[in-house]
Coordinates of C-alpha atoms and ligand atoms in Angstrom, one line a residue:
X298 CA -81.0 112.8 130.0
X299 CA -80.2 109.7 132.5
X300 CA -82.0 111.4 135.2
X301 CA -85.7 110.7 136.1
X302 CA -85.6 107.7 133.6
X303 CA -85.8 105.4 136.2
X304 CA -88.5 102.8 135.1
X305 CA -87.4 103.5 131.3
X306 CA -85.8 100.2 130.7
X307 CA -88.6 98.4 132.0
X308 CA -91.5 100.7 130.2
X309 CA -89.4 99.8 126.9
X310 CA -88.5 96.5 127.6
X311 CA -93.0 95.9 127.9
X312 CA -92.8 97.4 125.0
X313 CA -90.6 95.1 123.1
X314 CA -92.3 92.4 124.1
X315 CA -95.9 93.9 122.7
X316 CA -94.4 94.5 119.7
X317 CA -93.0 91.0 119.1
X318 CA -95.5 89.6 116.6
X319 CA -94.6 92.6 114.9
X320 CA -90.7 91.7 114.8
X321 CA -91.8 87.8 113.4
X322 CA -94.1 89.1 110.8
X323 CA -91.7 91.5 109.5
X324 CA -89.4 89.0 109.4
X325 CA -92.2 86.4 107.8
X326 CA -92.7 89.4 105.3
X327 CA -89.1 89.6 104.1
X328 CA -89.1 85.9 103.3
X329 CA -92.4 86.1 101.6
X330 CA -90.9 89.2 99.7
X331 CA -87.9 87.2 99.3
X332 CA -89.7 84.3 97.7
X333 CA -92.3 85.2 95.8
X334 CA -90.8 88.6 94.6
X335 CA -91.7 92.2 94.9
X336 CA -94.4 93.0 92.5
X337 CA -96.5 89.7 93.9
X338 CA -95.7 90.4 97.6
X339 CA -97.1 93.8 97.3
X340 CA -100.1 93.0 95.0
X341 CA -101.4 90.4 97.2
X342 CA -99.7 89.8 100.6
X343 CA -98.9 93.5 101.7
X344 CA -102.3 93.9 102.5
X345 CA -102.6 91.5 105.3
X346 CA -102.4 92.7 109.3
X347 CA -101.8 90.6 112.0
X348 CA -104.3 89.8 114.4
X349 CA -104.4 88.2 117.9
X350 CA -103.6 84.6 118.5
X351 CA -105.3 82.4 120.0
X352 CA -103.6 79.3 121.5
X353 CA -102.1 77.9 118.7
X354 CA -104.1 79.9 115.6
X355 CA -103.1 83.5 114.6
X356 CA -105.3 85.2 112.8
X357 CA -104.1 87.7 109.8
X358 CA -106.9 89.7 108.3
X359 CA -107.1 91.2 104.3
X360 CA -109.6 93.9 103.4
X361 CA -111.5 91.9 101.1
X362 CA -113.2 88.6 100.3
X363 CA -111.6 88.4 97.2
X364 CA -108.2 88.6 98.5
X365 CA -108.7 86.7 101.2
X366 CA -109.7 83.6 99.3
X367 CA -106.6 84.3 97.1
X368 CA -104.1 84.8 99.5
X369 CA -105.6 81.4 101.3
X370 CA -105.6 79.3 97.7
X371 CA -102.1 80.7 96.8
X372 CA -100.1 80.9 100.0
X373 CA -102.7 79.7 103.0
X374 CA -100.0 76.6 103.5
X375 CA -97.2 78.9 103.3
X376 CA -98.1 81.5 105.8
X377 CA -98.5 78.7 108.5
X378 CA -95.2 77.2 107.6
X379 CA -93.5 80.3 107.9
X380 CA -95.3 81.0 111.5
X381 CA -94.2 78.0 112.3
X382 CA -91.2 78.5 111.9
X383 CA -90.9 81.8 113.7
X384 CA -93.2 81.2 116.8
X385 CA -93.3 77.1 117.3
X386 CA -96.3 77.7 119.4
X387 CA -98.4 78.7 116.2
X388 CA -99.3 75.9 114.2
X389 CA -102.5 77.1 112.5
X390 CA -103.4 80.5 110.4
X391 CA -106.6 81.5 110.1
X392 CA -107.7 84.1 107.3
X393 CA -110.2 86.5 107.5
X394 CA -111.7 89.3 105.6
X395 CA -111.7 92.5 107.9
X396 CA -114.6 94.2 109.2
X397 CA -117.4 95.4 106.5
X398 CA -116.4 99.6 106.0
X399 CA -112.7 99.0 107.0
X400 CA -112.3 97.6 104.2
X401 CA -113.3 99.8 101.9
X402 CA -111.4 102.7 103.3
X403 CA -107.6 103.0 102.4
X404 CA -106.0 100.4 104.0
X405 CA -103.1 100.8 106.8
X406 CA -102.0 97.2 106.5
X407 CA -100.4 98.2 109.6
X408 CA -98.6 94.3 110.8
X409 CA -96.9 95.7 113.5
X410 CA -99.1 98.2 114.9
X411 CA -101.9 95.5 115.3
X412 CA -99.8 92.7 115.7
X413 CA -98.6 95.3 118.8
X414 CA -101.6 95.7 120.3
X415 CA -103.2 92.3 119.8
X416 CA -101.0 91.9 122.7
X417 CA -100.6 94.7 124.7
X418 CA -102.7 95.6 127.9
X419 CA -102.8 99.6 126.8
X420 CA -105.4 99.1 124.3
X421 CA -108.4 97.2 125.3
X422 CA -108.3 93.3 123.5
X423 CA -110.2 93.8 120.2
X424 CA -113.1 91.4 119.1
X425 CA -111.6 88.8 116.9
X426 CA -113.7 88.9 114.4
X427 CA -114.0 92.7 114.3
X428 CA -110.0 93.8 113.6
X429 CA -111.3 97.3 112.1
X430 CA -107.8 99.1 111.2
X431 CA -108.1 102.4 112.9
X432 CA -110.4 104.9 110.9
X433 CA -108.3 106.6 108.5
X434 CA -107.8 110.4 108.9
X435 CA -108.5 112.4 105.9
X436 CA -105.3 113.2 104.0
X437 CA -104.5 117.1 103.7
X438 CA -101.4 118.5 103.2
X439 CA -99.8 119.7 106.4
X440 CA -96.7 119.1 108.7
X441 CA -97.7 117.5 111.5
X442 CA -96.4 120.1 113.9
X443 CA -97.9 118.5 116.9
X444 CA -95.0 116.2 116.5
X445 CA -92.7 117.5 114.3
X446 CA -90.1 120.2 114.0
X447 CA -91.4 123.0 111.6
X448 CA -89.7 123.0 108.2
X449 CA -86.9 125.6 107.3
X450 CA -88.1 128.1 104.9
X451 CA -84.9 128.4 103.0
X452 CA -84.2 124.8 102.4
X453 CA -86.1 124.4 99.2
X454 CA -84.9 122.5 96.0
X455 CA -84.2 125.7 94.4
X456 CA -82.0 127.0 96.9
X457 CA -79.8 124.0 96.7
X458 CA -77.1 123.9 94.3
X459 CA -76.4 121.4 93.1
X460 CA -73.0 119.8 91.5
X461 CA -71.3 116.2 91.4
X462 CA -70.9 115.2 94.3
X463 CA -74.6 115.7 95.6
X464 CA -76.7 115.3 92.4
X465 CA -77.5 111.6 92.8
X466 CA -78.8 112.5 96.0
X467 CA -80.6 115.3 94.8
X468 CA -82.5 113.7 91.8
X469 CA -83.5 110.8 94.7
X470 CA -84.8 113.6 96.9
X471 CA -86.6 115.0 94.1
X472 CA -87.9 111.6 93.0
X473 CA -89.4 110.8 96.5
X474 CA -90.6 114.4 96.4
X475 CA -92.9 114.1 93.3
X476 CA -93.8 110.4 93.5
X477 CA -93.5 109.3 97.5
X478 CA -93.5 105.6 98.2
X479 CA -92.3 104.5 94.9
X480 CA -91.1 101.0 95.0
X481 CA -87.0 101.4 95.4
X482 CA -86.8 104.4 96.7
X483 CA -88.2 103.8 99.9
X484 CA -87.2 104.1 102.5
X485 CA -84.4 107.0 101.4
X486 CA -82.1 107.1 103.0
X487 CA -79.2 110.3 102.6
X488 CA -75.8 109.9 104.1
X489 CA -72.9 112.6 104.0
X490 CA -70.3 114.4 106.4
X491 CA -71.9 117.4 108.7
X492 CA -73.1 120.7 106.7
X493 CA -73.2 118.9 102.9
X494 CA -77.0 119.0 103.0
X495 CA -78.7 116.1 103.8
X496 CA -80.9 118.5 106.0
X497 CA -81.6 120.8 103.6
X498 CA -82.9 117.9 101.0
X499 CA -85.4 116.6 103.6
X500 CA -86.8 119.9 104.4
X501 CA -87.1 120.4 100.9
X502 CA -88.7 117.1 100.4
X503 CA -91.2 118.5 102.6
X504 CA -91.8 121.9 101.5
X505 CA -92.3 120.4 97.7
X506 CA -94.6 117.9 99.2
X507 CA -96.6 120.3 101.2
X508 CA -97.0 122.6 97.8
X509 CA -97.9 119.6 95.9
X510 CA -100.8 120.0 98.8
X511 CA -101.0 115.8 99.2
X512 CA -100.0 114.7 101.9
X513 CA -98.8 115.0 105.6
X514 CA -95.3 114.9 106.6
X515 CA -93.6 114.4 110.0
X516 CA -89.9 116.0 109.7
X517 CA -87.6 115.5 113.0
X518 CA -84.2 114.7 114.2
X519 CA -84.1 111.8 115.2
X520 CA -82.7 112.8 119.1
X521 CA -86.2 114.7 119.3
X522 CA -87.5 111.5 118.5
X523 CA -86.0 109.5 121.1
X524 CA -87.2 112.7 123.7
X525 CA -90.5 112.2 122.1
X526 CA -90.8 109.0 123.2
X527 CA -89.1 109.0 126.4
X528 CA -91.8 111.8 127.1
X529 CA -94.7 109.5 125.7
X530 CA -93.6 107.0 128.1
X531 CA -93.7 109.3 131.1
X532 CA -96.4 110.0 130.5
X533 CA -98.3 107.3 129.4
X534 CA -99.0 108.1 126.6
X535 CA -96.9 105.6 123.7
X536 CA -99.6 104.5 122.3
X537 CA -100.9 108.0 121.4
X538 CA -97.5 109.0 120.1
X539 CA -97.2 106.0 117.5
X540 CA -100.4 106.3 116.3
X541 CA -99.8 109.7 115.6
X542 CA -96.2 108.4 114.3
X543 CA -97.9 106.2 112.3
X544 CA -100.2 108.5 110.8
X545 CA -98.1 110.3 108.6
X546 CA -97.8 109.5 105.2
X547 CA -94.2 110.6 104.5
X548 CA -91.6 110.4 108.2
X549 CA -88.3 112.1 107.9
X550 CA -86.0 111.4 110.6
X551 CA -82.2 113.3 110.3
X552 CA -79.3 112.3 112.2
X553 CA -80.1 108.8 113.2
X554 CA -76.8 108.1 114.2
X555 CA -77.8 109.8 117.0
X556 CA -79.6 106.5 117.6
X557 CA -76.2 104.7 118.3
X558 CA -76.5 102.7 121.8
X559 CA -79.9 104.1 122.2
X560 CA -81.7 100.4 121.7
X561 CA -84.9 101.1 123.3
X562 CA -85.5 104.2 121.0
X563 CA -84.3 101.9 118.3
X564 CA -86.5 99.3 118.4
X565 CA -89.7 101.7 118.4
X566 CA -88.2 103.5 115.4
X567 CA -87.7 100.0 114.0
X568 CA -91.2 99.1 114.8
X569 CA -92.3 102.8 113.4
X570 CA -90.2 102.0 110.4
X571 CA -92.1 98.7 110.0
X572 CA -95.7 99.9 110.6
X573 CA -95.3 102.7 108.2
X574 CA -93.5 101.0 105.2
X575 CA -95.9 97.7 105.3
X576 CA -98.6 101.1 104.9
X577 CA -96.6 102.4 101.8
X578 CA -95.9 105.6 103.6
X579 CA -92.3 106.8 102.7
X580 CA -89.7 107.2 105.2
X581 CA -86.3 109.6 104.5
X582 CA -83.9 108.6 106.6
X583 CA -80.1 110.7 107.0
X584 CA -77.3 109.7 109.2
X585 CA -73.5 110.8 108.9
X586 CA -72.9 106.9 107.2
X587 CA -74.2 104.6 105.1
X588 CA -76.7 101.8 106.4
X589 CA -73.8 99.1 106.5
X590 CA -71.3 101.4 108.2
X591 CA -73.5 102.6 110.8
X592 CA -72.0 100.2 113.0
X593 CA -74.1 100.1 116.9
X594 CA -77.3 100.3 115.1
X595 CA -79.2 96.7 114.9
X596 CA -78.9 94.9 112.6
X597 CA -82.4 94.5 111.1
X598 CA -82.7 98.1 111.1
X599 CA -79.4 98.7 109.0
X600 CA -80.7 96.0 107.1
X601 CA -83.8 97.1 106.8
X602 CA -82.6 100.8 106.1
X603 CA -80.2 99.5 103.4
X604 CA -83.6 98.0 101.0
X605 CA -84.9 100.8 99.6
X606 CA -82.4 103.8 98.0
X607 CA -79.2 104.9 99.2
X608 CA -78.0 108.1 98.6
X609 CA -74.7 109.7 99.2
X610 CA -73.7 113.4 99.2
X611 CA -70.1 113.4 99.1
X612 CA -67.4 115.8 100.3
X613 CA -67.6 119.3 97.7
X614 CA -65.7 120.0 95.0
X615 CA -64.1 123.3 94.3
X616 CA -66.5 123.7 91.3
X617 CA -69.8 123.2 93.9
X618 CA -68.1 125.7 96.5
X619 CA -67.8 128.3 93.9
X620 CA -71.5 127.4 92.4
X621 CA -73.2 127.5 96.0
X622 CA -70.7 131.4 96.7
X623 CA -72.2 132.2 93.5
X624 CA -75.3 131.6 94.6
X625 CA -75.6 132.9 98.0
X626 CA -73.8 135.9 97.3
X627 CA -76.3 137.1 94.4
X628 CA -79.1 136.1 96.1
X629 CA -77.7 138.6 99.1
X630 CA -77.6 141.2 96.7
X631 CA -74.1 142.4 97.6
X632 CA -71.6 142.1 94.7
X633 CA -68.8 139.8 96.0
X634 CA -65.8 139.5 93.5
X635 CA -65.3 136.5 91.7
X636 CA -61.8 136.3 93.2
X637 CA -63.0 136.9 97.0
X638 CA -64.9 133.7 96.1
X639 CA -62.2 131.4 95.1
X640 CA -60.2 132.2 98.1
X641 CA -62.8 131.5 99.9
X642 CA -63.5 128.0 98.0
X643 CA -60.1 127.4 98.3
X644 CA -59.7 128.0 102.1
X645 CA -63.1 126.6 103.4
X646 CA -63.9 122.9 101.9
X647 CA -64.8 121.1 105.0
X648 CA -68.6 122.1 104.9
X649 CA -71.2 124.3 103.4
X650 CA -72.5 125.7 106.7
X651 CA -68.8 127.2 107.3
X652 CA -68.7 128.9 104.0
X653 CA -72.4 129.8 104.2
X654 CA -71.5 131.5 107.4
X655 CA -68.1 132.9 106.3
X656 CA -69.9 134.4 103.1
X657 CA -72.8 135.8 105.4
X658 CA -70.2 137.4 108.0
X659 CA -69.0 139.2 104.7
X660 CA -72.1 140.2 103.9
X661 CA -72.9 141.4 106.8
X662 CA -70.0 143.4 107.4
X663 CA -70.5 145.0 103.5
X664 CA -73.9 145.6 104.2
X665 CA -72.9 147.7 107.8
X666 CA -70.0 149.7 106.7
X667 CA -70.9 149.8 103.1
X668 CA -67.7 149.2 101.8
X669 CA -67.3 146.8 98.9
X670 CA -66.0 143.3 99.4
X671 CA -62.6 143.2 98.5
X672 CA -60.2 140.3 99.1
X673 CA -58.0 142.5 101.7
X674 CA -61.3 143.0 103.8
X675 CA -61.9 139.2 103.2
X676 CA -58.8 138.3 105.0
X677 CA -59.1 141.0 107.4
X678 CA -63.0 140.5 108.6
X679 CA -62.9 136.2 108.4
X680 CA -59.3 136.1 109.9
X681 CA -60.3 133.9 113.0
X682 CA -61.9 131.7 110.3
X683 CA -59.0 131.4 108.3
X684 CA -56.5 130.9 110.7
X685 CA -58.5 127.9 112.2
X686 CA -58.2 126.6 108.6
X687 CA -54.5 127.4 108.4
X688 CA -52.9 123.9 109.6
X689 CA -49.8 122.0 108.1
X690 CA -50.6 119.7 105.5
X691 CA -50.8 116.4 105.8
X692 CA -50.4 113.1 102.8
X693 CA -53.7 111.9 104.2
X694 CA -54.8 115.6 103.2
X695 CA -53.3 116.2 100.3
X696 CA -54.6 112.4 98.9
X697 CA -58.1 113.5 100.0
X698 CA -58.1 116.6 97.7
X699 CA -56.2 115.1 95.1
X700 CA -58.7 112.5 95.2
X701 CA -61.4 114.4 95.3
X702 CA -60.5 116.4 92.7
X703 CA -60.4 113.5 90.5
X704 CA -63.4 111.9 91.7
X705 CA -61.9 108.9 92.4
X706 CA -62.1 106.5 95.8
X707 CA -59.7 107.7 98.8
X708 CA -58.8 104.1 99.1
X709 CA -57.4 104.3 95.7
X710 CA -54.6 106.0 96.6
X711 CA -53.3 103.0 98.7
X712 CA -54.6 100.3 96.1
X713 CA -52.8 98.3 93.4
X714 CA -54.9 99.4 90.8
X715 CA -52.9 100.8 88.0
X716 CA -55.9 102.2 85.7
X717 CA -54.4 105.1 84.4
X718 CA -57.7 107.3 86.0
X719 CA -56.6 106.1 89.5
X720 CA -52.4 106.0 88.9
X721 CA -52.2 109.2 87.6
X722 CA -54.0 111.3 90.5
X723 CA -52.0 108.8 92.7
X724 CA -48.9 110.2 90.9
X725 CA -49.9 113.8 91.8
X726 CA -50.6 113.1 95.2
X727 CA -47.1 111.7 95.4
X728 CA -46.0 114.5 93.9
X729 CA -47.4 117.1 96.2
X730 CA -46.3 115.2 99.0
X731 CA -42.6 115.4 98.3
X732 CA -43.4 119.2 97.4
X733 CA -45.7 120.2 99.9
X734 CA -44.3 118.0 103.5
X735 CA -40.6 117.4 104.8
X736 CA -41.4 113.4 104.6
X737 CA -39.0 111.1 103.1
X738 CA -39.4 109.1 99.7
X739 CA -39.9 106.1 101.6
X740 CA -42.0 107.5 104.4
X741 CA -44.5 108.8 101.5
X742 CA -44.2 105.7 99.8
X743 CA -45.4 103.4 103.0
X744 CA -48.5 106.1 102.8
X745 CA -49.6 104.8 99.5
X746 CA -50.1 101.2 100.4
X747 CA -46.8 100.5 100.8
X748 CA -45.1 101.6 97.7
X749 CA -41.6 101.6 97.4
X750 CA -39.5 105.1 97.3
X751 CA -38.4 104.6 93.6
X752 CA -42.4 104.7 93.0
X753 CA -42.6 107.9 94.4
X754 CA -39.4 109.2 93.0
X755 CA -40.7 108.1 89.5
X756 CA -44.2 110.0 90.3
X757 CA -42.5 112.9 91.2
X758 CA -40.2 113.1 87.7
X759 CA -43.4 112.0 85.4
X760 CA -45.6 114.1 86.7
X761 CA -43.0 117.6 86.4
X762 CA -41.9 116.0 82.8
X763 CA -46.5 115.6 82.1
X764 CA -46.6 119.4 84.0
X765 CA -44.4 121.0 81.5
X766 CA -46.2 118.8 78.2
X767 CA -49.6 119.7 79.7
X768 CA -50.4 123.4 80.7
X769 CA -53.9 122.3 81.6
X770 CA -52.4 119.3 83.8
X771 CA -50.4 122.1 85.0
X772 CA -53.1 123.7 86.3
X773 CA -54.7 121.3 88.1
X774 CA -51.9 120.0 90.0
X775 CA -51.2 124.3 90.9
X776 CA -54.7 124.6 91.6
X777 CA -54.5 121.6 94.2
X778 CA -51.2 123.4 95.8
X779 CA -52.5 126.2 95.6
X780 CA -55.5 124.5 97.7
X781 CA -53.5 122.5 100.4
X782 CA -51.0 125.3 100.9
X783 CA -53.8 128.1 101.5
Ligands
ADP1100 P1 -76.2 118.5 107.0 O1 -77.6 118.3 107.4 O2 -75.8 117.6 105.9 O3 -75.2 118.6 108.1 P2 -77.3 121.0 106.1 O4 -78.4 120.5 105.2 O5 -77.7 121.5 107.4 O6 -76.2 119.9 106.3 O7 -76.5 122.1 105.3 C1 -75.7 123.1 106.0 C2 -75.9 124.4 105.4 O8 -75.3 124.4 104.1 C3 -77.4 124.8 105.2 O9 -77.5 126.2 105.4 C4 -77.6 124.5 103.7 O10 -78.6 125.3 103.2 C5 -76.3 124.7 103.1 N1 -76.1 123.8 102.0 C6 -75.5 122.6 102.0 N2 -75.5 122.1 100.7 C7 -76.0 123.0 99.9 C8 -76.2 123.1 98.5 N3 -75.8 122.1 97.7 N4 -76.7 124.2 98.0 C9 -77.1 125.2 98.8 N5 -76.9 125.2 100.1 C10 -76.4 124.2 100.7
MG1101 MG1 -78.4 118.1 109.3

């Protein structure tokens, strides 16, 4: 994509500057949130948009008279102070109630997008007395395919399974789904490793909120959004594509960490981001990390990403593998034995897609030669699959599962923490080590925060002595070797 974006840099760089009263009032808005608190800052001062300045005066418009004459009483002082303090230049704040018929209509309270254009040569300058938001399109439920990717059919919430590690994420998707732009939850933002779902929770965000019939919603990844915009800005057209952006009452964008090193496409999602939350649209948000680990995205916007709900789907369990087999395979109508499952639990863990598509080829193959799935024709139809999942196993491997298994933190297993919850899976892990790789008691011990080898040698005897006490302990600690070895 570098070629023919000559003149990109520049376009966005205009852009950035347009968009800078937007970037102080956000930043004006946070304090005022900051100070005064949530419920006050949205009752009263989320309603205000940014107009044009004029030498050293900015004027910020509400919708009514009422509000207007409150927000001047109860923070008139404070508003200036805090231009001040962002933009030296402005020294005076002038309050006024927008247009007559603007105001009645539901109110955009879009800061940046007017604080954009109060200062930018695309748009004609607007009358300063006459800041009428832009007319309000009438809300029906639809995607907004003219700049969106269509939704996927089969990612509803009934199709998704759902187990430990994804159900917090699931009950926040399903919140935002029945109640979007409730305070806390927005924006939402989903994080998880590839193929756990995060895509699949925003399309079904979607589809419920297209059946609810409410609203519109924009779904795309977040690298069409950057072509998007580099194709408004060819041609022309940016200011068309973020109002349209900024129509939408609920914006989903997946994958932002494609937006690593892009800055330019950064700063207009910022900007969107802005314009659309200050309207009380929701945003849904995923990315492979979690806002603070998203390291090469700006600051402000991990910040900014970080304020409303994060969600994690974590890696699956066994358990969820089996659920989602169980699943797919009855809704395929082909009888798949419970034990064909297993092994298939067992030998695929990295990602749903991979089982998904290991179970389909199955299918597939059942469905063609109309023999029944049997585990020999498992191992014999997915063998290419299996054998790429056939590697030597590692400690850093075998601590994963055992911590996963456990549900406890992988750091954990190199911590000091003795909490019998976190020491005893440690002890497994140890113990699966010694039985499982050709390391040394010391070598295993340095993996586990630097433990010395007697540790490990005592792991190793408690947890055979707690095997042969404990036939369910037993199990578990088979089931993981079973797991790792396969
Ligand atoms: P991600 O976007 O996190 O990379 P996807 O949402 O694309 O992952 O999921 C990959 C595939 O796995 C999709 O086909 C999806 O339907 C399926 N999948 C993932 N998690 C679940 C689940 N909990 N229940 C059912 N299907 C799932
Ligand atoms: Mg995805």
């Amino acid at each position: 994509m570098t070629g023919g974006l000559e003149g990109y840099d520049a376009v966005a760089e205009a852009n950035a500057q347009k968009s800078v009263l937007a970037i102080h009032w956000s930043r004006i808005c946070e304090r005022l949130k900051a100070e005064v608190g949530e419920v006050e800052y949205r009752t009263w001062l989320r309603q205000i948009t940014v107009g044009p300045v004029d030498e050293d005066e900015i004027t910020l418009y509400l919708p009514t008279r009422f509000l207007r004459d409150w927000v001047r009483g109860q923070y008139g002082d404070r508003l200036g102070t805090l231009w001040n303090a962002e933009v030296p230049a402005i020294r005076r704040v002038e309050l006024q109630v927008a247009r007559p018929g603007s105001a009645s209509a539901p109110l955009p309270a879009d800061g940046a997008a007017a604080a954009a254009s109060a200062v930018s040569e695309d748009t004609p300058p607007q009358p300063a007395a006459a800041p009428a938001p832009a007319p309000e399109e009438p809300r029906h439920a639809e995607v907004r395919s003219d700049l969106a990717a269509p939704l996927d059919p089969r990612f509803t919430f009934d199709t998704f399974v759902v187990g430990k590690p994804n159900e917090f994420a699931y009950a926040c998707a399903r919140r935002v789904a029945e109640r979007p732009s409730s305070p806390g939850f927005n924006p939402l933002f989903l994080y998880g490793g590839v193929g756990l779902g995060k895509t699949h929770l925003m399309h079904a965000i979607g589809a419920e909120l297209l059946r609810e019939g409410k609203v519109s919603v924009a779904y795309m990844s977040a690298e069409k959004f950057m072509y998007r915009f580099i194709a408004a800005i060819r041609s022309q057209s940016t200011m068309e594509f973020k109002e349209q952006l900024r129509s939408v009452d609920v914006l989903m964008i997946d994958d932002l960490q494609f937006l690593i090193g892009k800055d330019n496409t950064q700063e207009e999602f910022f900007h969107t981001f802005n314009a659309l939350v200050d309207a009380g649209r929701q945003i849904v948000v995923s990315a492979d990390k979690s806002p603070s680990d998203l390291s090469g995205l700006e600051d402000r916007l991990r910040t900014r990403l970080g304020c409303g709900m994060v969600a994690d789907i974590h890696a699956t369990t066994f358990e969820l593998r089996i659920s989602i087999l169980e699943a797919k395979a009855s809704a395929s109508g082909v009888v798949v034995p419970a034990k064909v499952l297993e092994f298939l639990a067992h030998k695929i863990t990295s990602n749903v897609r991979e089982l998904e598509g290991a179970l389909n080829r199955l299918i597939a193959h059942a469905n063609l030669f109309g023999r029944p799935v049997t585990l020999e024709a498992t191992q014999d139809v997915l063998h290419d699959i299996l054998k790429a999942h056939d590697r030597r196993v590692t400690i850093e491997e075998i601590q994963r599962k055992v911590a996963e298994h456990w549900n406890i933190r992988l750091t954990d297993m190199s911590s000091a923490r003795r909490a019998r919850a976190v020491a005893r899976p440690r002890q497994v892990a140890m113990y699966l080590a010694k039985q499982l790789t050709s390391r040394s008691l010391p070598e295993i011990g340095r993996k586990f925060g630097n433990r010395d080898h007697t540790t490990v040698m005592h792991a190793v005897t408690r947890v055979t002595e707690l095997m042969e006490q404990d036939p369910a302990f037993a199990e578990d600690v088979e089931l993981l070797r079973r797991m790792l070895e396969s």
